[in-house]
PDB file of C-alpha atoms in Angstrom:
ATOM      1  CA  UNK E  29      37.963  38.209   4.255  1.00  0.00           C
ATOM      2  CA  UNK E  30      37.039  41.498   5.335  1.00  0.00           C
ATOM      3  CA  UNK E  31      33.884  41.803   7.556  1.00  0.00           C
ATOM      4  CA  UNK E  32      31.190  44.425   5.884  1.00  0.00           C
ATOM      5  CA  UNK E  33      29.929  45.953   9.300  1.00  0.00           C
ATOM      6  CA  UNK E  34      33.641  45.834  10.845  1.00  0.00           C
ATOM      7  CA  UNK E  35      35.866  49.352  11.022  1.00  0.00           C
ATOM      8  CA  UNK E  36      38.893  48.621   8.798  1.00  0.00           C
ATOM      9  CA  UNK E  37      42.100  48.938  11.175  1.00  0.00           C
ATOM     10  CA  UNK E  38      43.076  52.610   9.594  1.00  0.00           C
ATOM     11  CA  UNK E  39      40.089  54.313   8.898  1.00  0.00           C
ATOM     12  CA  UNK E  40      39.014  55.651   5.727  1.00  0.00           C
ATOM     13  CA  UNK E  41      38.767  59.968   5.205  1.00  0.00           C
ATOM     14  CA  UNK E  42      35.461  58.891   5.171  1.00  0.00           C
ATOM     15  CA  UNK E  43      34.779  56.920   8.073  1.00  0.00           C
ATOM     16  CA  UNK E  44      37.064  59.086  10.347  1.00  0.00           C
ATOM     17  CA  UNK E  45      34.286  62.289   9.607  1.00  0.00           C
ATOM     18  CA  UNK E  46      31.374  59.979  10.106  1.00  0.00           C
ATOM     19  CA  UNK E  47      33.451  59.174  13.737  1.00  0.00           C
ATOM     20  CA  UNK E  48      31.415  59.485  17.134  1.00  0.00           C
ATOM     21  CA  UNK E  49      33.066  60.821  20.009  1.00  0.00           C
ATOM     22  CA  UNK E  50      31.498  60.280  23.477  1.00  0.00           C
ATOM     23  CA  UNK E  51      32.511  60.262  26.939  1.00  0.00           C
ATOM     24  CA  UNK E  52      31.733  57.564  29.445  1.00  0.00           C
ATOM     25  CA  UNK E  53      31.882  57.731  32.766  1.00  0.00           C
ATOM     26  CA  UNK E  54      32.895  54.430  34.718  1.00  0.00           C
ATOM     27  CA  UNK E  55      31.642  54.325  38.414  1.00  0.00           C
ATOM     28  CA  UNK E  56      32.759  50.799  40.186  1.00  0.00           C
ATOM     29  CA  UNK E  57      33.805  48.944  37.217  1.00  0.00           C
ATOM     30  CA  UNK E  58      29.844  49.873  36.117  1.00  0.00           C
ATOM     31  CA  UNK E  59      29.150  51.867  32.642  1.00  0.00           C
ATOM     32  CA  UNK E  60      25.807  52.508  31.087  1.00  0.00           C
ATOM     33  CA  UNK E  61      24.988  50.545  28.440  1.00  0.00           C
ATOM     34  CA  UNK E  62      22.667  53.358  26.348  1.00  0.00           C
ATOM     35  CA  UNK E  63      26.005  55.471  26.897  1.00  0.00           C
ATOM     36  CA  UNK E  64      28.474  53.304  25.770  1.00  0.00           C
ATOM     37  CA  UNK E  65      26.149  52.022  22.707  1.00  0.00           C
ATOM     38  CA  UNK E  66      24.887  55.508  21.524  1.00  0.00           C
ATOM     39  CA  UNK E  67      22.143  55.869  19.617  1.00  0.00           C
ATOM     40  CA  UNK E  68      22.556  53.370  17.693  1.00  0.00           C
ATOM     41  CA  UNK E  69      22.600  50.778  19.940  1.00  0.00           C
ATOM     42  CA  UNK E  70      26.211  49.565  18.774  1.00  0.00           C
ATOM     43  CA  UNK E  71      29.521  49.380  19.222  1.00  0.00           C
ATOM     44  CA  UNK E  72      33.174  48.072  17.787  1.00  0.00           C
ATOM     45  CA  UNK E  73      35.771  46.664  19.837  1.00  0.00           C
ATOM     46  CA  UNK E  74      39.624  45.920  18.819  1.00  0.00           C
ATOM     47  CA  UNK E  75      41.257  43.387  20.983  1.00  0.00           C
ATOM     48  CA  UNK E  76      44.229  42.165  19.685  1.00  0.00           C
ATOM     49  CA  UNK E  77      43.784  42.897  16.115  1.00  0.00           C
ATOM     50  CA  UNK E  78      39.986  41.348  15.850  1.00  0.00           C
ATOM     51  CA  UNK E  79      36.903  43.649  15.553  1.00  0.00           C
ATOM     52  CA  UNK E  80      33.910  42.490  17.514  1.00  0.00           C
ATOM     53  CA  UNK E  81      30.193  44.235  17.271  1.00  0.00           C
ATOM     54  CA  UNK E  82      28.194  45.022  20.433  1.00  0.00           C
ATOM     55  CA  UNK E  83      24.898  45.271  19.944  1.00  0.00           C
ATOM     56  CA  UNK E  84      21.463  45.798  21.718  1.00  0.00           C
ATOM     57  CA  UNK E  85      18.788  43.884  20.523  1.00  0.00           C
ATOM     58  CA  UNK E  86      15.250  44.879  20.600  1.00  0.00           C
ATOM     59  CA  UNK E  87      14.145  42.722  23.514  1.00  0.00           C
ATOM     60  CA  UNK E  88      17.006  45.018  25.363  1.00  0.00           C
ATOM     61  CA  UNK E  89      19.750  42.290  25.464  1.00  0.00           C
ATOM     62  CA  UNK E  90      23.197  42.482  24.367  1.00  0.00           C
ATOM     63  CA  UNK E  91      25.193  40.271  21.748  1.00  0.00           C
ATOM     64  CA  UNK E  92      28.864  40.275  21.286  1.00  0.00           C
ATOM     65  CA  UNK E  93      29.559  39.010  17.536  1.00  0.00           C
ATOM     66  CA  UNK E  94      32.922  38.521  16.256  1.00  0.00           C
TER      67      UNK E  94
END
């Protein structure tokens, strides 16, 4: 079963206008979280075919969901 808040693998027409692009710079294996969450405090990951969700929470910590 299909995850709701997980990107499909191809991306709808829909979901690829509604994309984000953002560049993040990597200094000594260190990257800013508010950078690499955007504004939304979120972001999808793909490794090997399974979406995860990283998310900041409102007491400023980070969850990885699968």
């Amino acid at each position: 079963m299909k995850h709701p808040l997980r990107p499909s693998t191809t991306p709808s027409p829909a979901r690829k206008s509604a994309a984000t692009s953002r560049q993040v710079t990597v200094t000594d294996d260190c990257v800013s979280a508010e950078r690499l969450l955007g504004a939304d405090g979120r972001l999808f990951i793909v490794l090997d075919g399974r979406h995860y969700q990283l998310t900041r929470t409102r007491n400023n910590k980070l969850i990885l969901t699968l």
